[in-house]
Amino acid sequence: MLLRNTKRILSFVLLLAIIFAIPSAAGEYIPTNRDTRPAPQPMTFENKTPSDFTLLYETDNFKYYFREDRDIIAVYDKRNGYTWKTGLDIPFARDIDDRIREALDKGETPNYEPKEDKLNTTYTQVANSLVTVEYYDESMNIKRTSSAPYGGDRSTLKKFADDYYRLDIDFPNVDISLKLHIYFDNKGIRYEIRDEEIEGSDTSILAAVLISPFLGASGGVQVLWSEEDQDYTIYKPKGIIPGYVLVPDGSGALIRFQDNHTLLQSYVGDVYGPDYSQSTYYYQYDQGYVPFKNPKMPVFGIAHGNRQNAFVAYAIEGGEYMEIVVNPEENLTHYTWAYPRFVYNIVYHQVYNKKGDGYFTLLKDRNHFNVNIRYDFLEGDGKNGEPPADYVGMALSYRQHLLDSGIINDYAYDSEHIPIRLDFVMADAKKSILGFEDVVVTTAEQAGEILNDIYEGGIENISSGLLGFQKGGITLGKPWKTSWNRSIGSKRDLEKLIADAAKKGMDVSFAQDYITINEEQMSLPSNASKHANGWLNEYVYSRFTSFPIRSIAFAKARKSSEWILKQTAIFEKLNVSSYTIDGITHTLLSDYSRQGNNVKEAISLYKEIFAALGENHTINAVSPNAYLWPYVDRFLNAPVFSTQYVIETDNVPFLQMVLYGTMELYAPYSNFSFYTDKDILRMIDYNVYPSFLLSHESSHYLASTNSANFYSTEYNLYKGLIKETYAKVDGALKNVIGSRWIDREVIKNGVVVNTYDNGVQILINYTDNPVTYRNTEVDALSYHVFTQQEVM
């Protein structure tokens, strides 16, 4: 008993020692996946050209090789001697066994080649092949087959020009064939899959196409031969490459190559968000947690080493049907591997009665689109003026592609101080004895008084959006007309608000969601989009029991387009200088009604509308997807965090680095838990401007409306915080207005240095301790602007 108690006491003392040792390390900053950690360790690699490969093409920067029996392209970077391979370049275990048996039959000593653990025949062909297709079997399960399968080559490489080849693939086990067009240049590789060239009697069961899924993969475990056991029993890890995968989740996230010691779920990013019309079921439920963030751009990348080698891959066509998939180590294989997945068909539940009975089936007509995707290979630390080989370089490289393509353009912001966004909740609807009544928390006159108060306080560069500006408020207001409510503000009141603000250089606009609709607002059958099974899409608020509207639908793309033109024509007569648009900016749906549309057609409709609206007006867009960026002047509610899946190790401002200097980027509303010292520092770090959602009355009046989640908006509570937040962010970012953001470095945990092309550096210290940089001490939880003279 005494021994047992002694052990317990010693264990308790040891536990206390561990607990108190953590903070005793000089208050060291402990990063989470909301932070960016310092760069990975440098990697060592052998400068060696590929063997068993045929040279296809050479540029100033690269030599491109091909291995025909495995459909692998090797990219030899002449700048530093590093070689990328589109596959693992490994033999099938069954071929190794055949060679061993053949040697033994001849009385020879076999060559016991290493095998790969957790890579069966199917996964070996996936790991090698340039193209893998997924298809559905009779039970609606997904099967995989690849361009370089076991037992024979099913592809032929054809040359059409020095820099242009085509891989013709006839897949085994399923009657599907396609042609992969391959283009080489001095930046990297471009692949095309043309929709009309996908052929065969089984194309209706084609689920998806994967391109070079093991390019840049890290990890792996070899199984070696044991002479003692006379069997393959020795397990040897191949080693983890220092590096990471970049995914555009929210602002951006890194998934570091590491031994996770547990089974983690794969990351799957649905580019532009889910198409609810192609979901498994026609209804969705609010799950009771913060909504997942979706990629707003079709891009991802992989980095090896510390600014040594990287690639960034981005879709030029087909992004609307693209998923970005990252499988971590110990999930399926011993590798971390990432790839684009282009979706051609889905399984959905076909309902045949009002009770909800049904069966699972596939789309009768698969998705039709072209795939066009580039892989740009990066090298070095960027000192030569080229993008560095890390997430910064990936952002700069992708940004340059968007600039060259006219998708984004340099934005001229003519002011010495940064702007601020101040939106207003005017009204929303709650249930009453006779139906619904408006709950008004801000009138037009009160909004004007608040704006003038802030203006008189010294903040002048203000844009503002009015939410719930008409009868029915945010939830029941009609998106195609204006029904003025005198308790909110008459037409004359709103005209006066807009005109008075304009005289002082402030921009006031009307904010409208053009896709979220409900049956109290309008007739749904003629206005709402239909699911593939023919039922109207439905989203149910299951956790917000106080909401008077518990179920919403999504408007047809054609209806949204009609409504926005009608309503903005009314706004124009009120002399607005901008439009604030929500809903269609970040929700993309197909529609299976009689005169419906696919997502490509929806994008075309929205782009046409935005182009027309943007000719004479500023466009304020709420969290817009990349296809709308050519028309956006102000990006509202820019994400500053990722979804923070367990697999994600770091948060990075990838989105912000891509868009910096091409439009105004605004942070999420600061009054909703984004106002701490660290949050303000994040605005500076991520180069986003402050925004607030305000009301004159207390937000508790909204508790019985669908705006109940606007839980703290009263201006009197935030007057001081608005001024303080603006002063801190402006104090930093006013120094880099009109410059280019060219670098970001984490010099130690919690300490970031951003560099701009005007010579300015801004150090952000997230830690609780002062740090010294360039002989200057920077206080805890603060920033310091280093001028060009100090940097030199």
Coordinates of C-alpha atoms in Angstrom, one line a residue, residues 284-286 431 436 475 518-520 538-553 706:
Q284 CA -30.1 20.5 -45.7
Y285 CA -30.0 21.2 -41.9
D286 CA -28.2 23.8 -39.9
K431 CA -44.4 36.9 -36.0
F436 CA -45.6 39.5 -39.3
T475 CA -35.9 38.3 -44.1
N518 CA -38.8 31.8 -48.2
E519 CA -42.4 31.0 -48.7
E520 CA -43.6 34.0 -46.7
E538 CA -34.6 23.4 -48.8
Y539 CA -32.4 24.6 -45.9
V540 CA -33.8 24.1 -42.4
Y541 CA -32.7 26.2 -39.4
S542 CA -32.9 23.4 -36.9
R543 CA -31.0 25.0 -34.0
F544 CA -32.5 28.5 -34.1
T545 CA -36.0 27.7 -32.7
S546 CA -36.8 31.4 -32.2
F547 CA -36.6 32.1 -35.9
P548 CA -40.0 33.0 -37.4
I549 CA -38.8 31.6 -40.7
R550 CA -37.4 28.1 -40.1
S551 CA -37.0 27.0 -43.7
I552 CA -35.4 28.8 -46.7
A553 CA -35.0 28.0 -50.4
N706 CA -34.2 35.8 -38.1

